[in-house]
């Protein structure tokens, strides 16, 4: 009896149960919660209808369908190596890495099949083209500039795919052994040249300093001679003035003073000198001492 009752109750409310189940399915199909790191591409009858952003979104059940769930997180392509020839015909191997993110998933979904492979191929071609415009030395020294050019070219190439290239990196620039040996020889030669230039500049500077020292010494000697000449001229002027004012006695006084100074110089010698004096020299020295004492 209980079973019959339950069967009867279900048969009477079957329509309501089916309606409730249908309503639940409609709600489940029509409401979508999109994570912050994703975007949903919605199709209606096989065609692009809309793109759902993060949060709660509503679609028309049975008509609309979430066909693609696209992550908008930044991605990194696997490191790739490609050969390239520089402007001066040197073969190099470039290791690159590219970071990108999908900003317009509707373009990425309907315009390109394999995003990673397409970007990797594009990067390889652009790297070869940019390397071919530069010499090896420029590739080594202007790596930042080269990275900027590669990133700009890749951004222009993948713009139609709804992709943003956030960063491009050149991980390494590899050379063959022969090129490395040649560069090492060139480096050693450059170091030797710089050492020779430094030594030559040092020798040149030493000569310049020696010449400047000699010039300074000559200038100081000339200055001393000029001062001495000025002093002698001043002394002569004083003597001449004294002679004008005091007559012959001043002249005799100066002569007597010089004679005494000469006698003192002879007395300060080592005693080995042989000096021949005229007969009247002693009388002259005697007169000189009298003049210095003020005698007549």
PDB file of C-alpha atoms in Angstrom:
ATOM      1  CA  UNK A   1       0.000   0.000   0.000  1.00  0.00           C
ATOM      2  CA  UNK A   2       2.807   2.340   0.779  1.00  0.00           C
ATOM      3  CA  UNK A   3       4.471   1.570  -2.538  1.00  0.00           C
ATOM      4  CA  UNK A   4       1.308   2.261  -4.447  1.00  0.00           C
ATOM      5  CA  UNK A   5       0.944   5.517  -2.589  1.00  0.00           C
ATOM      6  CA  UNK A   6       4.457   6.640  -3.489  1.00  0.00           C
ATOM      7  CA  UNK A   7       4.004   5.646  -7.119  1.00  0.00           C
ATOM      8  CA  UNK A   8       0.776   7.537  -7.310  1.00  0.00           C
ATOM      9  CA  UNK A   9       2.325  10.602  -5.689  1.00  0.00           C
ATOM     10  CA  UNK A  10       5.239  10.609  -8.090  1.00  0.00           C
ATOM     11  CA  UNK A  11       3.019  10.126 -11.121  1.00  0.00           C
ATOM     12  CA  UNK A  12       0.851  13.021 -10.016  1.00  0.00           C
ATOM     13  CA  UNK A  13       3.848  15.357  -9.483  1.00  0.00           C
ATOM     14  CA  UNK A  14       6.062  14.132 -12.341  1.00  0.00           C
ATOM     15  CA  UNK A  15       5.492  17.274 -14.316  1.00  0.00           C
ATOM     16  CA  UNK A  16       6.565  19.426 -11.388  1.00  0.00           C
ATOM     17  CA  UNK A  17       9.668  17.311 -10.839  1.00  0.00           C
ATOM     18  CA  UNK A  18      10.636  17.520 -14.482  1.00  0.00           C
ATOM     19  CA  UNK A  19      10.091  21.282 -14.392  1.00  0.00           C
ATOM     20  CA  UNK A  20      12.286  21.640 -11.339  1.00  0.00           C
ATOM     21  CA  UNK A  21      15.037  19.532 -12.910  1.00  0.00           C
ATOM     22  CA  UNK A  22      14.761  21.544 -16.121  1.00  0.00           C
ATOM     23  CA  UNK A  23      14.965  24.792 -14.153  1.00  0.00           C
ATOM     24  CA  UNK A  24      18.087  23.611 -12.340  1.00  0.00           C
ATOM     25  CA  UNK A  25      19.704  22.654 -15.616  1.00  0.00           C
ATOM     26  CA  UNK A  26      18.811  26.038 -17.115  1.00  0.00           C
ATOM     27  CA  UNK A  27      20.309  27.865 -14.167  1.00  0.00           C
ATOM     28  CA  UNK A  28      23.404  25.691 -14.260  1.00  0.00           C
ATOM     29  CA  UNK A  29      23.859  26.317 -17.988  1.00  0.00           C
ATOM     30  CA  UNK A  30      22.996  30.002 -17.892  1.00  0.00           C
ATOM     31  CA  UNK A  31      25.154  31.137 -14.986  1.00  0.00           C
ATOM     32  CA  UNK A  32      28.931  31.030 -15.240  1.00  0.00           C
ATOM     33  CA  UNK A  33      31.498  32.225 -12.726  1.00  0.00           C
ATOM     34  CA  UNK A  34      34.690  33.199 -14.552  1.00  0.00           C
ATOM     35  CA  UNK A  35      37.971  33.181 -12.560  1.00  0.00           C
ATOM     36  CA  UNK A  36      40.163  36.271 -12.555  1.00  0.00           C
ATOM     37  CA  UNK A  37      42.851  34.494 -14.563  1.00  0.00           C
ATOM     38  CA  UNK A  38      40.574  33.366 -17.403  1.00  0.00           C
ATOM     39  CA  UNK A  39      38.203  34.565 -20.096  1.00  0.00           C
ATOM     40  CA  UNK A  40      35.419  32.513 -21.651  1.00  0.00           C
ATOM     41  CA  UNK A  41      34.603  32.642 -25.364  1.00  0.00           C
ATOM     42  CA  UNK A  42      30.861  32.125 -25.967  1.00  0.00           C
ATOM     43  CA  UNK A  43      29.463  30.829 -29.247  1.00  0.00           C
ATOM     44  CA  UNK A  44      25.884  30.941 -30.442  1.00  0.00           C
ATOM     45  CA  UNK A  45      25.021  28.444 -33.123  1.00  0.00           C
ATOM     46  CA  UNK A  46      28.740  27.972 -33.854  1.00  0.00           C
ATOM     47  CA  UNK A  47      29.548  31.651 -34.230  1.00  0.00           C
ATOM     48  CA  UNK A  48      31.334  34.019 -31.844  1.00  0.00           C
ATOM     49  CA  UNK A  49      28.815  35.725 -29.634  1.00  0.00           C
ATOM     50  CA  UNK A  50      30.673  37.258 -26.660  1.00  0.00           C
ATOM     51  CA  UNK A  51      33.647  37.038 -24.300  1.00  0.00           C
ATOM     52  CA  UNK A  52      32.951  36.620 -20.611  1.00  0.00           C
ATOM     53  CA  UNK A  53      35.197  38.437 -18.147  1.00  0.00           C
ATOM     54  CA  UNK A  54      35.941  37.632 -14.491  1.00  0.00           C
ATOM     55  CA  UNK A  55      32.927  37.374 -12.169  1.00  0.00           C
ATOM     56  CA  UNK A  56      29.333  36.166 -12.548  1.00  0.00           C
ATOM     57  CA  UNK A  57      28.047  36.061 -16.124  1.00  0.00           C
ATOM     58  CA  UNK A  58      24.750  35.020 -17.644  1.00  0.00           C
ATOM     59  CA  UNK A  59      24.144  33.424 -21.017  1.00  0.00           C
ATOM     60  CA  UNK A  60      21.122  32.049 -22.793  1.00  0.00           C
ATOM     61  CA  UNK A  61      20.977  28.310 -22.159  1.00  0.00           C
ATOM     62  CA  UNK A  62      20.693  25.979 -25.139  1.00  0.00           C
ATOM     63  CA  UNK A  63      21.489  28.859 -27.475  1.00  0.00           C
ATOM     64  CA  UNK A  64      24.844  29.951 -26.094  1.00  0.00           C
ATOM     65  CA  UNK A  65      27.758  27.694 -25.383  1.00  0.00           C
ATOM     66  CA  UNK A  66      31.098  28.318 -23.644  1.00  0.00           C
ATOM     67  CA  UNK A  67      33.358  26.993 -26.392  1.00  0.00           C
ATOM     68  CA  UNK A  68      36.791  28.052 -25.090  1.00  0.00           C
ATOM     69  CA  UNK A  69      38.282  28.789 -21.688  1.00  0.00           C
ATOM     70  CA  UNK A  70      41.389  30.924 -22.241  1.00  0.00           C
ATOM     71  CA  UNK A  71      43.962  31.719 -19.555  1.00  0.00           C
ATOM     72  CA  UNK A  72      45.142  35.335 -19.579  1.00  0.00           C
ATOM     73  CA  UNK A  73      48.143  34.669 -17.358  1.00  0.00           C
ATOM     74  CA  UNK A  74      51.573  35.547 -18.708  1.00  0.00           C
ATOM     75  CA  UNK A  75      53.244  32.651 -20.473  1.00  0.00           C
ATOM     76  CA  UNK A  76      56.826  31.843 -21.324  1.00  0.00           C
ATOM     77  CA  UNK A  77      57.854  30.126 -24.490  1.00  0.00           C
ATOM     78  CA  UNK A  78      60.461  27.392 -24.079  1.00  0.00           C
ATOM     79  CA  UNK A  79      63.996  28.687 -24.673  1.00  0.00           C
ATOM     80  CA  UNK A  80      64.885  28.356 -28.322  1.00  0.00           C
ATOM     81  CA  UNK A  81      68.189  28.476 -30.220  1.00  0.00           C
ATOM     82  CA  UNK A  82      68.581  29.584 -33.804  1.00  0.00           C
ATOM     83  CA  UNK A  83      71.555  30.218 -36.035  1.00  0.00           C
ATOM     84  CA  UNK A  84      72.067  33.631 -37.561  1.00  0.00           C
ATOM     85  CA  UNK A  85      74.726  35.339 -39.673  1.00  0.00           C
ATOM     86  CA  UNK A  86      75.885  38.816 -38.723  1.00  0.00           C
ATOM     87  CA  UNK A  87      76.569  41.661 -41.121  1.00  0.00           C
ATOM     88  CA  UNK A  88      80.294  40.808 -41.093  1.00  0.00           C
ATOM     89  CA  UNK A  89      79.546  37.141 -42.004  1.00  0.00           C
ATOM     90  CA  UNK A  90      80.032  35.557 -38.576  1.00  0.00           C
ATOM     91  CA  UNK A  91      77.849  32.581 -37.673  1.00  0.00           C
ATOM     92  CA  UNK A  92      76.319  32.921 -34.210  1.00  0.00           C
ATOM     93  CA  UNK A  93      73.831  30.874 -32.224  1.00  0.00           C
ATOM     94  CA  UNK A  94      71.244  32.952 -30.368  1.00  0.00           C
ATOM     95  CA  UNK A  95      69.327  31.614 -27.358  1.00  0.00           C
ATOM     96  CA  UNK A  96      66.060  33.506 -26.881  1.00  0.00           C
ATOM     97  CA  UNK A  97      63.073  33.447 -24.575  1.00  0.00           C
ATOM     98  CA  UNK A  98      59.755  35.278 -25.028  1.00  0.00           C
ATOM     99  CA  UNK A  99      57.018  36.096 -22.515  1.00  0.00           C
ATOM    100  CA  UNK A 100      53.497  36.888 -23.695  1.00  0.00           C
ATOM    101  CA  UNK A 101      49.875  37.004 -22.601  1.00  0.00           C
ATOM    102  CA  UNK A 102      46.566  36.736 -24.424  1.00  0.00           C
ATOM    103  CA  UNK A 103      44.553  39.945 -24.165  1.00  0.00           C
ATOM    104  CA  UNK A 104      41.935  39.328 -26.902  1.00  0.00           C
ATOM    105  CA  UNK A 105      41.062  35.624 -26.788  1.00  0.00           C
ATOM    106  CA  UNK A 106      38.481  35.945 -29.579  1.00  0.00           C
ATOM    107  CA  UNK A 107      41.339  36.738 -31.998  1.00  0.00           C
ATOM    108  CA  UNK A 108      43.631  34.053 -30.626  1.00  0.00           C
ATOM    109  CA  UNK A 109      40.953  31.348 -30.887  1.00  0.00           C
ATOM    110  CA  UNK A 110      39.775  32.081 -34.406  1.00  0.00           C
ATOM    111  CA  UNK A 111      42.951  33.305 -36.133  1.00  0.00           C
ATOM    112  CA  UNK A 112      45.743  30.976 -35.020  1.00  0.00           C
ATOM    113  CA  UNK A 113      45.823  27.313 -34.133  1.00  0.00           C
ATOM    114  CA  UNK A 114      49.138  26.776 -32.303  1.00  0.00           C
ATOM    115  CA  UNK A 115      50.065  30.026 -30.544  1.00  0.00           C
ATOM    116  CA  UNK A 116      53.392  28.886 -29.105  1.00  0.00           C
ATOM    117  CA  UNK A 117      54.664  27.456 -32.373  1.00  0.00           C
ATOM    118  CA  UNK A 118      53.562  30.535 -34.315  1.00  0.00           C
ATOM    119  CA  UNK A 119      55.298  32.931 -31.918  1.00  0.00           C
ATOM    120  CA  UNK A 120      58.458  30.798 -31.831  1.00  0.00           C
ATOM    121  CA  UNK A 121      58.634  30.793 -35.642  1.00  0.00           C
ATOM    122  CA  UNK A 122      58.042  34.545 -35.777  1.00  0.00           C
ATOM    123  CA  UNK A 123      60.745  35.219 -33.182  1.00  0.00           C
ATOM    124  CA  UNK A 124      63.262  33.038 -35.036  1.00  0.00           C
ATOM    125  CA  UNK A 125      62.739  34.920 -38.289  1.00  0.00           C
ATOM    126  CA  UNK A 126      62.902  38.332 -36.644  1.00  0.00           C
ATOM    127  CA  UNK A 127      66.063  37.433 -34.721  1.00  0.00           C
ATOM    128  CA  UNK A 128      67.818  36.319 -37.916  1.00  0.00           C
ATOM    129  CA  UNK A 129      66.738  39.494 -39.699  1.00  0.00           C
ATOM    130  CA  UNK A 130      67.895  41.802 -36.891  1.00  0.00           C
ATOM    131  CA  UNK A 131      71.215  39.981 -36.404  1.00  0.00           C
ATOM    132  CA  UNK A 132      71.879  40.273 -40.130  1.00  0.00           C
ATOM    133  CA  UNK A 133      71.779  44.077 -39.812  1.00  0.00           C
ATOM    134  CA  UNK A 134      74.518  44.245 -37.163  1.00  0.00           C
ATOM    135  CA  UNK A 135      78.202  43.417 -36.868  1.00  0.00           C
ATOM    136  CA  UNK A 136      79.352  40.919 -34.264  1.00  0.00           C
ATOM    137  CA  UNK A 137      80.739  43.659 -32.033  1.00  0.00           C
ATOM    138  CA  UNK A 138      77.384  45.464 -32.118  1.00  0.00           C
ATOM    139  CA  UNK A 139      75.558  42.251 -31.221  1.00  0.00           C
ATOM    140  CA  UNK A 140      77.824  41.812 -28.197  1.00  0.00           C
ATOM    141  CA  UNK A 141      77.794  45.423 -27.004  1.00  0.00           C
ATOM    142  CA  UNK A 142      74.244  46.558 -27.910  1.00  0.00           C
ATOM    143  CA  UNK A 143      72.279  43.611 -26.581  1.00  0.00           C
ATOM    144  CA  UNK A 144      69.681  45.818 -24.866  1.00  0.00           C
ATOM    145  CA  UNK A 145      69.028  47.693 -28.104  1.00  0.00           C
ATOM    146  CA  UNK A 146      68.766  44.404 -30.010  1.00  0.00           C
ATOM    147  CA  UNK A 147      66.269  43.035 -27.482  1.00  0.00           C
ATOM    148  CA  UNK A 148      64.135  46.162 -27.836  1.00  0.00           C
ATOM    149  CA  UNK A 149      64.106  45.878 -31.635  1.00  0.00           C
ATOM    150  CA  UNK A 150      63.178  42.193 -31.478  1.00  0.00           C
ATOM    151  CA  UNK A 151      60.349  42.807 -28.998  1.00  0.00           C
ATOM    152  CA  UNK A 152      58.944  45.671 -31.076  1.00  0.00           C
ATOM    153  CA  UNK A 153      59.024  43.602 -34.271  1.00  0.00           C
ATOM    154  CA  UNK A 154      57.392  40.600 -32.572  1.00  0.00           C
ATOM    155  CA  UNK A 155      54.634  42.803 -31.126  1.00  0.00           C
ATOM    156  CA  UNK A 156      53.806  44.146 -34.583  1.00  0.00           C
ATOM    157  CA  UNK A 157      53.766  40.617 -36.031  1.00  0.00           C
ATOM    158  CA  UNK A 158      51.450  39.056 -33.402  1.00  0.00           C
ATOM    159  CA  UNK A 159      49.096  42.014 -32.972  1.00  0.00           C
ATOM    160  CA  UNK A 160      46.452  40.386 -35.202  1.00  0.00           C
ATOM    161  CA  UNK A 161      46.421  37.338 -32.920  1.00  0.00           C
ATOM    162  CA  UNK A 162      45.304  39.268 -29.827  1.00  0.00           C
ATOM    163  CA  UNK A 163      48.613  38.645 -28.087  1.00  0.00           C
ATOM    164  CA  UNK A 164      50.769  41.064 -26.106  1.00  0.00           C
ATOM    165  CA  UNK A 165      54.508  40.363 -25.947  1.00  0.00           C
ATOM    166  CA  UNK A 166      55.512  41.460 -22.462  1.00  0.00           C
ATOM    167  CA  UNK A 167      59.219  40.682 -22.641  1.00  0.00           C
ATOM    168  CA  UNK A 168      61.840  39.244 -24.967  1.00  0.00           C
ATOM    169  CA  UNK A 169      65.239  38.098 -23.751  1.00  0.00           C
ATOM    170  CA  UNK A 170      68.496  37.069 -25.430  1.00  0.00           C
ATOM    171  CA  UNK A 171      69.886  34.491 -23.039  1.00  0.00           C
ATOM    172  CA  UNK A 172      73.204  33.858 -24.760  1.00  0.00           C
ATOM    173  CA  UNK A 173      75.197  34.504 -27.927  1.00  0.00           C
ATOM    174  CA  UNK A 174      77.357  31.497 -28.800  1.00  0.00           C
ATOM    175  CA  UNK A 175      80.231  31.449 -31.286  1.00  0.00           C
ATOM    176  CA  UNK A 176      82.135  28.589 -32.887  1.00  0.00           C
ATOM    177  CA  UNK A 177      85.628  27.777 -31.609  1.00  0.00           C
ATOM    178  CA  UNK A 178      87.469  29.308 -34.576  1.00  0.00           C
ATOM    179  CA  UNK A 179      85.704  32.627 -34.085  1.00  0.00           C
ATOM    180  CA  UNK A 180      86.434  32.541 -30.358  1.00  0.00           C
ATOM    181  CA  UNK A 181      90.141  31.935 -31.007  1.00  0.00           C
ATOM    182  CA  UNK A 182      90.243  34.819 -33.493  1.00  0.00           C
ATOM    183  CA  UNK A 183      88.495  37.132 -31.024  1.00  0.00           C
ATOM    184  CA  UNK A 184      90.940  36.090 -28.281  1.00  0.00           C
ATOM    185  CA  UNK A 185      93.901  36.929 -30.506  1.00  0.00           C
ATOM    186  CA  UNK A 186      92.327  40.269 -31.356  1.00  0.00           C
ATOM    187  CA  UNK A 187      91.738  40.957 -27.664  1.00  0.00           C
ATOM    188  CA  UNK A 188      95.349  40.145 -26.777  1.00  0.00           C
ATOM    189  CA  UNK A 189      96.604  42.364 -29.591  1.00  0.00           C
ATOM    190  CA  UNK A 190      94.392  45.207 -28.393  1.00  0.00           C
ATOM    191  CA  UNK A 191      95.689  44.809 -24.844  1.00  0.00           C
ATOM    192  CA  UNK A 192      99.297  44.881 -26.087  1.00  0.00           C
ATOM    193  CA  UNK A 193      98.544  47.999 -28.140  1.00  0.00           C
ATOM    194  CA  UNK A 194      97.003  49.735 -25.156  1.00  0.00           C
ATOM    195  CA  UNK A 195     100.011  48.832 -23.014  1.00  0.00           C
ATOM    196  CA  UNK A 196     102.372  50.304 -25.616  1.00  0.00           C
ATOM    197  CA  UNK A 197     100.272  53.447 -25.878  1.00  0.00           C
ATOM    198  CA  UNK A 198     100.235  53.796 -22.098  1.00  0.00           C
ATOM    199  CA  UNK A 199     104.005  53.341 -21.911  1.00  0.00           C
ATOM    200  CA  UNK A 200     104.565  55.870 -24.712  1.00  0.00           C
ATOM    201  CA  UNK A 201     102.273  58.364 -23.022  1.00  0.00           C
ATOM    202  CA  UNK A 202     104.166  57.843 -19.759  1.00  0.00           C
ATOM    203  CA  UNK A 203     107.515  58.468 -21.485  1.00  0.00           C
ATOM    204  CA  UNK A 204     106.111  61.545 -23.179  1.00  0.00           C
ATOM    205  CA  UNK A 205     104.804  62.874 -19.889  1.00  0.00           C
ATOM    206  CA  UNK A 206     108.157  62.252 -18.191  1.00  0.00           C
ATOM    207  CA  UNK A 207     109.952  64.215 -20.930  1.00  0.00           C
ATOM    208  CA  UNK A 208     107.410  67.019 -20.620  1.00  0.00           C
ATOM    209  CA  UNK A 209     107.855  67.156 -16.852  1.00  0.00           C
ATOM    210  CA  UNK A 210     111.666  67.168 -17.199  1.00  0.00           C
ATOM    211  CA  UNK A 211     111.458  69.997 -19.716  1.00  0.00           C
ATOM    212  CA  UNK A 212     109.099  71.896 -17.456  1.00  0.00           C
ATOM    213  CA  UNK A 213     111.545  71.392 -14.574  1.00  0.00           C
ATOM    214  CA  UNK A 214     114.456  72.695 -16.619  1.00  0.00           C
ATOM    215  CA  UNK A 215     112.393  75.645 -17.767  1.00  0.00           C
ATOM    216  CA  UNK A 216     111.424  76.417 -14.184  1.00  0.00           C
ATOM    217  CA  UNK A 217     115.051  76.179 -13.038  1.00  0.00           C
ATOM    218  CA  UNK A 218     116.157  78.503 -15.869  1.00  0.00           C
ATOM    219  CA  UNK A 219     113.405  80.955 -14.956  1.00  0.00           C
ATOM    220  CA  UNK A 220     114.475  80.915 -11.297  1.00  0.00           C
ATOM    221  CA  UNK A 221     118.163  81.420 -12.224  1.00  0.00           C
ATOM    222  CA  UNK A 222     117.225  84.292 -14.517  1.00  0.00           C
ATOM    223  CA  UNK A 223     115.090  85.787 -11.775  1.00  0.00           C
ATOM    224  CA  UNK A 224     117.967  85.471  -9.275  1.00  0.00           C
ATOM    225  CA  UNK A 225     120.355  87.104 -11.729  1.00  0.00           C
ATOM    226  CA  UNK A 226     117.886  89.891 -12.324  1.00  0.00           C
ATOM    227  CA  UNK A 227     117.528  90.469  -8.606  1.00  0.00           C
ATOM    228  CA  UNK A 228     121.323  90.402  -8.194  1.00  0.00           C
ATOM    229  CA  UNK A 229     121.733  92.846 -11.070  1.00  0.00           C
ATOM    230  CA  UNK A 230     119.103  95.101  -9.537  1.00  0.00           C
ATOM    231  CA  UNK A 231     120.956  94.932  -6.212  1.00  0.00           C
ATOM    232  CA  UNK A 232     124.308  95.740  -7.851  1.00  0.00           C
ATOM    233  CA  UNK A 233     122.718  98.589  -9.778  1.00  0.00           C
ATOM    234  CA  UNK A 234     121.233  99.899  -6.572  1.00  0.00           C
ATOM    235  CA  UNK A 235     124.598  99.608  -4.781  1.00  0.00           C
ATOM    236  CA  UNK A 236     126.355 101.393  -7.643  1.00  0.00           C
ATOM    237  CA  UNK A 237     123.724 104.103  -7.543  1.00  0.00           C
ATOM    238  CA  UNK A 238     124.239 104.524  -3.803  1.00  0.00           C
ATOM    239  CA  UNK A 239     128.058 104.688  -4.252  1.00  0.00           C
ATOM    240  CA  UNK A 240     127.714 107.176  -7.075  1.00  0.00           C
ATOM    241  CA  UNK A 241     125.405 109.292  -4.940  1.00  0.00           C
ATOM    242  CA  UNK A 242     127.871 109.143  -2.050  1.00  0.00           C
ATOM    243  CA  UNK A 243     130.706 110.185  -4.349  1.00  0.00           C
ATOM    244  CA  UNK A 244     128.647 113.106  -5.640  1.00  0.00           C
ATOM    245  CA  UNK A 245     127.845 114.215  -2.133  1.00  0.00           C
ATOM    246  CA  UNK A 246     131.142 113.470  -0.307  1.00  0.00           C
ATOM    247  CA  UNK A 247     133.716 113.715  -3.058  1.00  0.00           C
ATOM    248  CA  UNK A 248     136.801 111.580  -3.491  1.00  0.00           C
ATOM    249  CA  UNK A 249     136.838 110.358   0.112  1.00  0.00           C
ATOM    250  CA  UNK A 250     133.761 108.196  -0.472  1.00  0.00           C
ATOM    251  CA  UNK A 251     135.447 106.610  -3.478  1.00  0.00           C
ATOM    252  CA  UNK A 252     138.619 105.978  -1.497  1.00  0.00           C
ATOM    253  CA  UNK A 253     136.502 104.445   1.250  1.00  0.00           C
ATOM    254  CA  UNK A 254     134.849 101.992  -1.150  1.00  0.00           C
ATOM    255  CA  UNK A 255     138.194 101.037  -2.666  1.00  0.00           C
ATOM    256  CA  UNK A 256     139.659 100.474   0.765  1.00  0.00           C
ATOM    257  CA  UNK A 257     136.622  98.320   1.715  1.00  0.00           C
ATOM    258  CA  UNK A 258     137.096  96.136  -1.358  1.00  0.00           C
ATOM    259  CA  UNK A 259     140.783  95.742  -0.550  1.00  0.00           C
ATOM    260  CA  UNK A 260     140.001  94.587   2.971  1.00  0.00           C
ATOM    261  CA  UNK A 261     137.406  92.109   1.685  1.00  0.00           C
ATOM    262  CA  UNK A 262     139.978  90.739  -0.746  1.00  0.00           C
ATOM    263  CA  UNK A 263     142.491  90.376   2.072  1.00  0.00           C
ATOM    264  CA  UNK A 264     139.926  88.498   4.193  1.00  0.00           C
ATOM    265  CA  UNK A 265     139.221  86.180   1.269  1.00  0.00           C
ATOM    266  CA  UNK A 266     142.914  85.410   0.977  1.00  0.00           C
ATOM    267  CA  UNK A 267     143.070  84.705   4.673  1.00  0.00           C
ATOM    268  CA  UNK A 268     140.194  82.227   4.498  1.00  0.00           C
ATOM    269  CA  UNK A 269     141.965  80.065   1.909  1.00  0.00           C
ATOM    270  CA  UNK A 270     143.522  76.671   2.577  1.00  0.00           C
ATOM    271  CA  UNK A 271     147.052  78.151   2.768  1.00  0.00           C
ATOM    272  CA  UNK A 272     148.295  76.560  -0.415  1.00  0.00           C
ATOM    273  CA  UNK A 273     147.883  79.604  -2.620  1.00  0.00           C
ATOM    274  CA  UNK A 274     150.901  81.420  -4.021  1.00  0.00           C
ATOM    275  CA  UNK A 275     150.065  85.112  -4.483  1.00  0.00           C
ATOM    276  CA  UNK A 276     152.290  87.689  -6.069  1.00  0.00           C
ATOM    277  CA  UNK A 277     151.645  91.252  -4.831  1.00  0.00           C
ATOM    278  CA  UNK A 278     153.088  94.481  -6.159  1.00  0.00           C
ATOM    279  CA  UNK A 279     155.580  96.389  -4.002  1.00  0.00           C
ATOM    280  CA  UNK A 280     153.106  99.043  -2.989  1.00  0.00           C
ATOM    281  CA  UNK A 281     150.346  96.573  -2.039  1.00  0.00           C
ATOM    282  CA  UNK A 282     151.184  96.618   1.651  1.00  0.00           C
ATOM    283  CA  UNK A 283     151.072 100.400   1.710  1.00  0.00           C
ATOM    284  CA  UNK A 284     147.690 100.264  -0.038  1.00  0.00           C
ATOM    285  CA  UNK A 285     146.304  97.862   2.529  1.00  0.00           C
ATOM    286  CA  UNK A 286     147.660 100.088   5.270  1.00  0.00           C
ATOM    287  CA  UNK A 287     145.916 103.103   3.799  1.00  0.00           C
ATOM    288  CA  UNK A 288     142.729 101.065   3.488  1.00  0.00           C
ATOM    289  CA  UNK A 289     142.719 100.180   7.184  1.00  0.00           C
ATOM    290  CA  UNK A 290     143.313 103.816   8.044  1.00  0.00           C
ATOM    291  CA  UNK A 291     140.337 104.863   5.941  1.00  0.00           C
ATOM    292  CA  UNK A 292     138.091 102.246   7.554  1.00  0.00           C
ATOM    293  CA  UNK A 293     139.134 103.488  11.008  1.00  0.00           C
ATOM    294  CA  UNK A 294     138.415 107.037   9.964  1.00  0.00           C
ATOM    295  CA  UNK A 295     142.043 108.079   9.940  1.00  0.00           C
ATOM    296  CA  UNK A 296     143.794 110.349   7.411  1.00  0.00           C
TER     297      UNK A 296
END
